[in-house]
Short mmCIF file of C-alpha atoms in Angstrom, two decimals:
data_model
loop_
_atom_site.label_atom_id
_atom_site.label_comp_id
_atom_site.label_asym_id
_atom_site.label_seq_id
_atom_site.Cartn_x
_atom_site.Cartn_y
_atom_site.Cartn_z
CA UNK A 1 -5.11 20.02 6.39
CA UNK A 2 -1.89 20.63 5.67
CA UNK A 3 1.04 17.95 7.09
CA UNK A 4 2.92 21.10 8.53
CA UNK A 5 -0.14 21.95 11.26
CA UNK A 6 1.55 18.48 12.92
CA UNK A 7 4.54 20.57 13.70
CA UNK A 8 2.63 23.91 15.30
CA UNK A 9 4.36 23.01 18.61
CA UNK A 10 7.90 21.63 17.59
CA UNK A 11 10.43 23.23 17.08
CA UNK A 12 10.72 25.61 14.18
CA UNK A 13 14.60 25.22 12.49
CA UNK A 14 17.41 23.27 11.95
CA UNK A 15 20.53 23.17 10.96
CA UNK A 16 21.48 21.37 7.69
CA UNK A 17 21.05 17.37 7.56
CA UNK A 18 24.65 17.83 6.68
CA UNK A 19 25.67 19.00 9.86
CA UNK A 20 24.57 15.84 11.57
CA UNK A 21 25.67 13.19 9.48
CA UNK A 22 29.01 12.87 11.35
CA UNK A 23 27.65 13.79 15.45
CA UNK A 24 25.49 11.24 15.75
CA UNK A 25 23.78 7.58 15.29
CA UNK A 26 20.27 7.22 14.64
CA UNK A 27 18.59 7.98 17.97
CA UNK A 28 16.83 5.32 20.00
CA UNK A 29 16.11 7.30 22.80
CA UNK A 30 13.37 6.84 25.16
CA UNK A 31 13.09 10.22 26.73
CA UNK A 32 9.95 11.57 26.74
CA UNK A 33 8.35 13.70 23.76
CA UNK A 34 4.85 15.48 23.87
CA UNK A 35 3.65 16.12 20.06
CA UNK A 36 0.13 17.66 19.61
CA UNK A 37 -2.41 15.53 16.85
CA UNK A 38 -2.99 16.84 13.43
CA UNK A 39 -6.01 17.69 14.00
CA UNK A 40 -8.25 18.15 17.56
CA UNK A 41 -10.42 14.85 17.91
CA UNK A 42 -14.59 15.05 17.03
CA UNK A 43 -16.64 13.09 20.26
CA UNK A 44 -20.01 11.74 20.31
CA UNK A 45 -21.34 11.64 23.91
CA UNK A 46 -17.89 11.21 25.24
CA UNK A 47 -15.47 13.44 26.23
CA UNK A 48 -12.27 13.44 23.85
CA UNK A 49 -8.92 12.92 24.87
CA UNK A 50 -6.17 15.26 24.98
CA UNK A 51 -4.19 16.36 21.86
CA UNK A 52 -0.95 16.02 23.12
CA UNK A 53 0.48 12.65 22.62
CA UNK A 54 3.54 11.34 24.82
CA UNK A 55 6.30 9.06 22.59
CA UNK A 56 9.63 8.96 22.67
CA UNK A 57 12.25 9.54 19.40
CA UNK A 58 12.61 5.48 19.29
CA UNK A 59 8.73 4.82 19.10
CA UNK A 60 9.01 7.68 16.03
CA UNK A 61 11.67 5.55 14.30
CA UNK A 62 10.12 2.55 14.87
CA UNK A 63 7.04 4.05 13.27
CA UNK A 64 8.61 5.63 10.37
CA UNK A 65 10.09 1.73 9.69
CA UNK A 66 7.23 -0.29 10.52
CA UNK A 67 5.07 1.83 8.24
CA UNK A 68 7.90 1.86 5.65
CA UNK A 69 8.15 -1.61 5.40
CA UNK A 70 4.21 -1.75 5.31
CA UNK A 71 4.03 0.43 2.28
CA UNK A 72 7.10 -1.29 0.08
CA UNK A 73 5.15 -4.93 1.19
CA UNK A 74 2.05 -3.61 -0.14
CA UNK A 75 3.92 -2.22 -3.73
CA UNK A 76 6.08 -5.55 -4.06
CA UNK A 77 2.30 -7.24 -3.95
CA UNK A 78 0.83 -4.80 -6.75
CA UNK A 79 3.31 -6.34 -8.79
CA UNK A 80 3.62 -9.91 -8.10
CA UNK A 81 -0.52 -9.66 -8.63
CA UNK A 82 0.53 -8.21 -12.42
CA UNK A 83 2.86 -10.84 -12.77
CA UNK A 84 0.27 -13.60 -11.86
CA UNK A 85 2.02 -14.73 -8.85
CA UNK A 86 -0.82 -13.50 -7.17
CA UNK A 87 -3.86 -14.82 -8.07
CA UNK A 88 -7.58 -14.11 -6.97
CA UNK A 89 -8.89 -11.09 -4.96
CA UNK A 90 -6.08 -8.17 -3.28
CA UNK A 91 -6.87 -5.55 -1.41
CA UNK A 92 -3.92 -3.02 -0.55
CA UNK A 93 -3.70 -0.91 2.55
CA UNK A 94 -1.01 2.19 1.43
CA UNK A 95 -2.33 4.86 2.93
CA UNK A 96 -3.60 3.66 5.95
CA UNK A 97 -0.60 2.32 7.54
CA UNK A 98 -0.95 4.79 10.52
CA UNK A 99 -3.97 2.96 11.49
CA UNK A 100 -2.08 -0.32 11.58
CA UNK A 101 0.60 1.00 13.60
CA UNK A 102 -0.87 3.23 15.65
CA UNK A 103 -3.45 0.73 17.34
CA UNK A 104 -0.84 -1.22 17.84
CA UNK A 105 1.15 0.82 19.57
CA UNK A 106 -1.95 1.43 21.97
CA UNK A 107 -2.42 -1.93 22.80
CA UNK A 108 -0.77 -5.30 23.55
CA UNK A 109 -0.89 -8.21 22.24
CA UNK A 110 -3.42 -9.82 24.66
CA UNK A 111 -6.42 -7.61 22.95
CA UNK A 112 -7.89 -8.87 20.06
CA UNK A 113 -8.28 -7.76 16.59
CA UNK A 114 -10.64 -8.57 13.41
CA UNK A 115 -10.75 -6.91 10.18
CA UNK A 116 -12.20 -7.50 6.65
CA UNK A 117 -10.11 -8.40 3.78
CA UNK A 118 -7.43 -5.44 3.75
CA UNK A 119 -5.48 -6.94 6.16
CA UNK A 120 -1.90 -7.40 5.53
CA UNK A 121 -0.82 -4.65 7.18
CA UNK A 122 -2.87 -5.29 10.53
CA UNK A 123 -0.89 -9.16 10.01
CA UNK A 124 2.08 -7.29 9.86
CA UNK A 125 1.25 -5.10 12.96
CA UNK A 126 0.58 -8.50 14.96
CA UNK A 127 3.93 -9.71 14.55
CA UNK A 128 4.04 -11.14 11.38
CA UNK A 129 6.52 -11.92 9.24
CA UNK A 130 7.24 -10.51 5.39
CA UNK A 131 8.20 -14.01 4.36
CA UNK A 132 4.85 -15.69 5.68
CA UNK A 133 2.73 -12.70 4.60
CA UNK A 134 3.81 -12.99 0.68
CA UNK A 135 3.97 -16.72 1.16
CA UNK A 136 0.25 -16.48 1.83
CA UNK A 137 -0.65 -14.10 -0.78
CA UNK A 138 0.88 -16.10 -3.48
CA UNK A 139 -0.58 -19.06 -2.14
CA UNK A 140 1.89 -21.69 -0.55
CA UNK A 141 2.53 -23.77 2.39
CA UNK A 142 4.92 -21.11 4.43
CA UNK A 143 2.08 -18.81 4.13
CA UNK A 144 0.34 -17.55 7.34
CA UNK A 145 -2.92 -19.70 6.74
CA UNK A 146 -1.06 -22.33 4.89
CA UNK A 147 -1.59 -20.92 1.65
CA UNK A 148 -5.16 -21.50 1.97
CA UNK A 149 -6.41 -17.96 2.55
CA UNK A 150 -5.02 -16.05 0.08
CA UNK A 151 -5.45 -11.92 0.49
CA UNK A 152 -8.54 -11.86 1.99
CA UNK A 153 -7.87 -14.07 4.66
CA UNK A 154 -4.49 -13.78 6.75
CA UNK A 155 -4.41 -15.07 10.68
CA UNK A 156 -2.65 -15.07 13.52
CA UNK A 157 -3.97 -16.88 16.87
CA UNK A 158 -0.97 -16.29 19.01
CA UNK A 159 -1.18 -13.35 18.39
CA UNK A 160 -4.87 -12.29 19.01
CA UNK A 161 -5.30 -11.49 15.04
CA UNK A 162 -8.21 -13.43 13.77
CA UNK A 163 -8.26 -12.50 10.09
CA UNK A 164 -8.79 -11.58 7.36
CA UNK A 165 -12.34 -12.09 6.63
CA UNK A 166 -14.10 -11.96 2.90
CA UNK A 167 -18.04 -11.26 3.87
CA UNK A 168 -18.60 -7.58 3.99
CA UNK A 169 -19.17 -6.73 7.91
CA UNK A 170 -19.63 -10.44 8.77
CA UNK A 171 -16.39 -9.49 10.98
CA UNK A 172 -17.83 -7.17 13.25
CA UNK A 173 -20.09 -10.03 14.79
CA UNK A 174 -17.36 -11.99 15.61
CA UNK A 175 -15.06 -9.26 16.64
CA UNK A 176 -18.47 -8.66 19.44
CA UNK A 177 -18.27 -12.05 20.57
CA UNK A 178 -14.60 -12.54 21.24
CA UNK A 179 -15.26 -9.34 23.73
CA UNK A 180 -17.79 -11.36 25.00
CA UNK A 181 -15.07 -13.68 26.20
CA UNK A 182 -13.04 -11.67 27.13
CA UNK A 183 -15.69 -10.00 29.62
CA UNK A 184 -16.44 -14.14 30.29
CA UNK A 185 -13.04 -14.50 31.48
CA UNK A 186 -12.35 -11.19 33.29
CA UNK A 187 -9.36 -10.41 31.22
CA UNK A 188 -9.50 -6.49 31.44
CA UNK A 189 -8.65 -6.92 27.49
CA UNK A 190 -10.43 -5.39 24.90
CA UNK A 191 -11.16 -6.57 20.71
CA UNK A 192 -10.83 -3.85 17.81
CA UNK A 193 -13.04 -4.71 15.54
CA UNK A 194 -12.26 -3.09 12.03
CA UNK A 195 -14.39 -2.56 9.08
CA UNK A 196 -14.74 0.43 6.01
CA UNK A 197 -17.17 3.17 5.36
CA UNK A 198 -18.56 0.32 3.03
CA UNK A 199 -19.81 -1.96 5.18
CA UNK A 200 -20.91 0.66 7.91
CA UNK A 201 -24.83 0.53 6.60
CA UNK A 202 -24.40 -3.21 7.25
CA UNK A 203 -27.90 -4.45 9.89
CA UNK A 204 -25.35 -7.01 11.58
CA UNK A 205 -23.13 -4.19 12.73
CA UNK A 206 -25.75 -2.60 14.70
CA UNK A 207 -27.26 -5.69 15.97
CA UNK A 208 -23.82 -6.47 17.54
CA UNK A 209 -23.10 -2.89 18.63
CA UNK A 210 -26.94 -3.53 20.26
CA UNK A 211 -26.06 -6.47 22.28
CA UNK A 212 -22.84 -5.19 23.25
CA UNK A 213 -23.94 -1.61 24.68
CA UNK A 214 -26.54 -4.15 26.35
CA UNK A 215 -24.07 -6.38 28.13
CA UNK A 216 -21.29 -3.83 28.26
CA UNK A 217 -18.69 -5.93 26.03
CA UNK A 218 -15.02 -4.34 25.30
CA UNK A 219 -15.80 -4.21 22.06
CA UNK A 220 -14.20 -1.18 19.88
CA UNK A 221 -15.93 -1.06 16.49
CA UNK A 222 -13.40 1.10 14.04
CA UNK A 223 -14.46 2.61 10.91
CA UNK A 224 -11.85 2.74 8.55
CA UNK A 225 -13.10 5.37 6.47
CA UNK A 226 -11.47 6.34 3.30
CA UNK A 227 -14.39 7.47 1.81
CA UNK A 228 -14.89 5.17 -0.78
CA UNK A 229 -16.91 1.74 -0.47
CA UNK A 230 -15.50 -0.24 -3.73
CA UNK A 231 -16.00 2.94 -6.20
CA UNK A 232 -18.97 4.43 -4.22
CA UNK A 233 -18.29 7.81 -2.52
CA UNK A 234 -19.35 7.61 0.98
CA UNK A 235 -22.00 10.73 0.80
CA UNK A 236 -23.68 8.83 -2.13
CA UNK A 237 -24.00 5.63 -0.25
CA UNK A 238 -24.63 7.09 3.52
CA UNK A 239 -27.41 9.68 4.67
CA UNK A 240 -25.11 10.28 7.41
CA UNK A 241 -21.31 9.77 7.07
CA UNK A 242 -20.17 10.92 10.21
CA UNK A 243 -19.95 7.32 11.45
CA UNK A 244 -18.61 8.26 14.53
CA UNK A 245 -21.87 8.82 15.83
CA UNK A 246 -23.58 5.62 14.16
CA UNK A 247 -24.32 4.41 17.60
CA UNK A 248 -26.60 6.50 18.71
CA UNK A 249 -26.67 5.35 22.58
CA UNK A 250 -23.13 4.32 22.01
CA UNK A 251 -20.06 6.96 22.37
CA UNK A 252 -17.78 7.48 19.43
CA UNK A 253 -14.59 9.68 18.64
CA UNK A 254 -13.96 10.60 15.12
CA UNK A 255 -9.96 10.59 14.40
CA UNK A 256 -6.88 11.66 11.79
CA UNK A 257 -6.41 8.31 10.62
CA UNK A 258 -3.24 9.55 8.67
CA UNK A 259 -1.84 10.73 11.94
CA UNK A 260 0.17 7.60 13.73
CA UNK A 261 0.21 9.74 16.92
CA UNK A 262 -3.27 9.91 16.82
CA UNK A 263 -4.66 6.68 16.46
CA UNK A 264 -2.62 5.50 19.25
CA UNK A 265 -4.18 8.59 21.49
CA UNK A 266 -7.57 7.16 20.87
CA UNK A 267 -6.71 3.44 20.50
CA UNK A 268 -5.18 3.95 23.99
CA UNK A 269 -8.43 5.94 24.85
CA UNK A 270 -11.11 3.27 23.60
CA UNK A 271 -9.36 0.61 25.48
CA UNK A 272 -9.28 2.17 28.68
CA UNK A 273 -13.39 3.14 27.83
CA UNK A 274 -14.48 -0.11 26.51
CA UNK A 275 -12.62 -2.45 29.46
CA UNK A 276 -14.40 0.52 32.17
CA UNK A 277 -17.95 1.01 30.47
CA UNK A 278 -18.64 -1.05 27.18
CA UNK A 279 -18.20 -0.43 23.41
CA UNK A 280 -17.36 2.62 21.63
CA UNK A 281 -16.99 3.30 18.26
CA UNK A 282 -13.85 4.89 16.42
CA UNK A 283 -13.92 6.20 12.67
CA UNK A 284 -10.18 6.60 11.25
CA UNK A 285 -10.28 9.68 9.11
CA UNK A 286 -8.11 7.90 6.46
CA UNK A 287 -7.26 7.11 2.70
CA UNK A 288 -6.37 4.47 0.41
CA UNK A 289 -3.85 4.90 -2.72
CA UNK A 290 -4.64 2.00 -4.78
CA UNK A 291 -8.36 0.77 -6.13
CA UNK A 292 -10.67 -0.92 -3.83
CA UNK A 293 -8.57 -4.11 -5.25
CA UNK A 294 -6.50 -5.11 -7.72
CA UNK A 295 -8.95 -5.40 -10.51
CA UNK A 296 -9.95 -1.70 -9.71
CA UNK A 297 -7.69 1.15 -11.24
CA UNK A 298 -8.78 3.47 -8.48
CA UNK A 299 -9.11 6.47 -10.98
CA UNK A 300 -12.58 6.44 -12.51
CA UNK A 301 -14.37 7.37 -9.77
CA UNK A 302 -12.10 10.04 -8.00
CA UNK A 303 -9.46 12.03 -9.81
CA UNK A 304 -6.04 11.79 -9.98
CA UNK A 305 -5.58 15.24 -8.44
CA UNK A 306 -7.06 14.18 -5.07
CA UNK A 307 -4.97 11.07 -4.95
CA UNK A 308 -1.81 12.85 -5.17
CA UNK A 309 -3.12 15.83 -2.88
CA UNK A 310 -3.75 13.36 -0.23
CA UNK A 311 -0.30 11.88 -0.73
CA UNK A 312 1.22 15.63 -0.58
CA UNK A 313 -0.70 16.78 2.19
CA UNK A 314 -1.55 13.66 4.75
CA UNK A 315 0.50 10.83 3.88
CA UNK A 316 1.54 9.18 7.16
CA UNK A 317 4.76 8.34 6.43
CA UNK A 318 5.33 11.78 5.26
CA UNK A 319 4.92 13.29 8.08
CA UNK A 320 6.45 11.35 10.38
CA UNK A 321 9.39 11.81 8.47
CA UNK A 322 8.94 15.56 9.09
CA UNK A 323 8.72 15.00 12.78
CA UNK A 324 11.80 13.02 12.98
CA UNK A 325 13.74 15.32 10.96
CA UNK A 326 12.11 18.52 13.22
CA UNK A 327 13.63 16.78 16.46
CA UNK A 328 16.76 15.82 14.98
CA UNK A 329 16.64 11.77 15.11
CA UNK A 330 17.86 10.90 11.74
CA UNK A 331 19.04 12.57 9.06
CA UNK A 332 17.86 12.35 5.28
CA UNK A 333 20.59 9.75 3.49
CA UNK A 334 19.57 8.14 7.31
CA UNK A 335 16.26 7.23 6.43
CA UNK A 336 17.10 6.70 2.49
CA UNK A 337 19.43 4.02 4.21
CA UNK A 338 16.68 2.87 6.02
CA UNK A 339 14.09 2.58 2.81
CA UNK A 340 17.20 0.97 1.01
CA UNK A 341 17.71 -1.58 3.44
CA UNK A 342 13.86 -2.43 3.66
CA UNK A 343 13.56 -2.64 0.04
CA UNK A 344 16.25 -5.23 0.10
CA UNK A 345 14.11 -6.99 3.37
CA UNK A 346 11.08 -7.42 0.79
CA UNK A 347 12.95 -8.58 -1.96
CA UNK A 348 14.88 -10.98 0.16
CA UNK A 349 11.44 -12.21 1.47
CA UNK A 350 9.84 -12.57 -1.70
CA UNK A 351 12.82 -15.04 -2.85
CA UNK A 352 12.01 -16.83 0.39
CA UNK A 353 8.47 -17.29 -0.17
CA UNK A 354 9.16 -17.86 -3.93
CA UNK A 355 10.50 -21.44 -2.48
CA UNK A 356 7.81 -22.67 -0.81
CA UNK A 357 5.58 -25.20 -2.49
CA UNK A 358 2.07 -25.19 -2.92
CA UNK A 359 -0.37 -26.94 -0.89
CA UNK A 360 -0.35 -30.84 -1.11
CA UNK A 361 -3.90 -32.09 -1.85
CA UNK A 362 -4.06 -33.63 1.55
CA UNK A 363 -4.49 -30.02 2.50
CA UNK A 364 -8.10 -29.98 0.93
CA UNK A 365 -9.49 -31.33 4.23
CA UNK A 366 -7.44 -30.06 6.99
CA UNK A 367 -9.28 -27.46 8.79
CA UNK A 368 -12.91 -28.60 7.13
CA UNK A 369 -13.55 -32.07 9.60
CA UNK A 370 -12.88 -32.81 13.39
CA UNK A 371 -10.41 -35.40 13.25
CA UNK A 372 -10.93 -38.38 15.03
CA UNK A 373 -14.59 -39.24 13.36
CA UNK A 374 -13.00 -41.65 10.08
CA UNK A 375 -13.69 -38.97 7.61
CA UNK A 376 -13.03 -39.82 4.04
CA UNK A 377 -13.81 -38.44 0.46
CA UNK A 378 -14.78 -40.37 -2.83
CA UNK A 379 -14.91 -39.95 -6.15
CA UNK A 380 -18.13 -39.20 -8.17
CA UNK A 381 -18.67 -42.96 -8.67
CA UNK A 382 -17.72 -43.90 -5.28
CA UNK A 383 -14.99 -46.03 -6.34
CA UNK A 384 -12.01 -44.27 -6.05
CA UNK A 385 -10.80 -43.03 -2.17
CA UNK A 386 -9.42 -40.11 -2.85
CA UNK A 387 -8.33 -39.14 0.73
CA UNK A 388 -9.01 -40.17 4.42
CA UNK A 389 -9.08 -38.26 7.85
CA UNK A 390 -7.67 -40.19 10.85
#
């Protein structure tokens, strides 16, 4: 589709950027806008929700930033992996910021949210911080697990963000039974469980979904499909793709995944279904720049041509951008401002992390034993007490 159907409904011209350099700030209005999806939403025993999205030109801003700084975090780590300060597995997310930001946007903090091991950008989405995030990824104390994660395996309790997780749909489980305490407790709050076109075959995701549609849990199961599981095509690795309607006796709602506006329609959507009536399932029409991970170059199995014609055509920054600039909110050396000044946040927040030490070796057994049971840990021969748990 092409990133110009997003504007069908705005207006058409505008006078030169030039003309507003000098009239007026960056807007952070909050008066309401109404911007029809990319694309009209796909249901599966559910009716869809409507295509026209209320925001307001601050929400669009904040988007265009949030996703921004998203994108440079996830290009800084491409090259602090080449330059070994990264070691282990990485998974990048540019390309599928919108789906990030979007859910987020839908939803407060009080829901929950799981995901598998491309999950920097959902940290980042919780309320995380840049310096905490690379901290993490490059393995030392000021990192978001304590350096002991790593990529795969970023958290956030007070915020509702419980990783980061490295077994292939082993998420989606878990994701089931924090809904289940959230029914429990009566919280009218729901858990987005997240997971790829990869792991969709997976026999633990349905038995979840099973016990869920049984007991009516908020859980929202979303497919983030961009159509590649490691270097498999989906069509080669699914008899049916459309994973939308995976759950047979459960609704679903296929979705533009490279449309902010439109993951927060449906995220907002799913919520108010799943707290009512029990799961649903969402698949995020969506795509990924980079390789599954670090270690793949992305290229062998899918040309270069379709990379770059995603990136031309859907990118969700992209057309945000488009949006802002169709309603007047910022102008273009605006927003190259902007992407200056967030450049500078990530390097600044590199440095940062850069000066946090590694883990002490203490750290080997926090989070492993209860305290309070005399714990300790020997040598080979039994000889040596290496360390001790109060």
């Amino acid at each position: 589709m092409a990133a110009a159907a997003l504007l069908r409904r705005l207006p058409a011209a505008r006078a030169p950027a030039t003309a507003f350099m000098a009239a007026r700030p960056i807007s952070d209005s909050t008066a309401a806008l109404t911007i029809e999806t990319s694309v009209p939403f796909t249901s599966h025993l559910v009716d869809p929700p409507s295509r026209d999205v209320t925001t307001t030109p601050a929400e669009l801003m904040t988007f265009f930033r949030d996703m921004s700084v998203m994108r440079r975090m996830e290009i800084a780590a491409d090259s602090l992996y080449k330059a070994k300060l990264i070691r282990g597995f990485c998974h990048l997310y540019d390309g599928q910021e919108a789906v990030a930001v979007g859910m987020e946007a839908a939803i407060t903090r009080s829901d929950s949210i799981i995901t598998a091991y491309r999950d920097h950008c959902i940290y980042l989405a919780r309320g995380g911080d840049l310096v905490s995030a690379f901290a993490e990824l490059m393995g030392r104390e000021a990192g978001c697990s304590r350096g002991k994660g790593g990529s795969m395996h970023f958290y956030k309790k007070d915020a509702n963000f419980y990783g980061g997780h490295g077994i292939v749909g082993a998420q989606v489980p878990l994701g089931c039974g924090l809904a289940f305490a959230q029914k429990y407790k009566k919280e009218d709050t729901a858990t987005f469980a997240l997971y790829g076109d990869g792991a969709a075959n997976q026999g633990q995701l349905f038995e979840a979904l099973n016990i869920s549609a049984l007991w009516k849990l908020p859980a929202i199961l979303v497919c983030e499909n961009n159509h590649y599981g490691m270097g498999t095509a989906e069509w080669r690795a699914a008899k049916s793709p459309a994973y939308y309607k995976r759950g047979d006796y459960v609704p679903g709602l296929k979705v533009d995944g490279m449309d902010v506006l439109a993951v927060k329609q449906a995220c907002k959507f799913a919520k108010e279904h799943a707290v009512a009536n029990g799961p649903i399932v969402l698949e995020m029409d969506t795509y990924r720049y980079h390789g599954h991970s670090m270690s793949d170059p992305g290229s062998t199995y899918r040309s270069r041509d379709e990379i770059s014609g995603v990136r031309q055509e859907r990118d969700p920054i992209e057309r945000v951008r488009k949006l802002i600039y169709a309603h007047d909110l910022a102008t273009p050396a605006e927003l190259k401002d902007m992407e200056k000044e967030i450049r500078k946040q990530v390097d600044d927040a590199i440095a940062k992390a850069k000066e946090s030490s590694m883990p002490g070796a203490s750290e080997l057994f926090t989070n492993v034993y209860k305290k309070g049971f005399g714990v300790e840990s020997f040598g080979p021969d039994r000889k040596e007490l290496r360390a001790s748990l109060p």
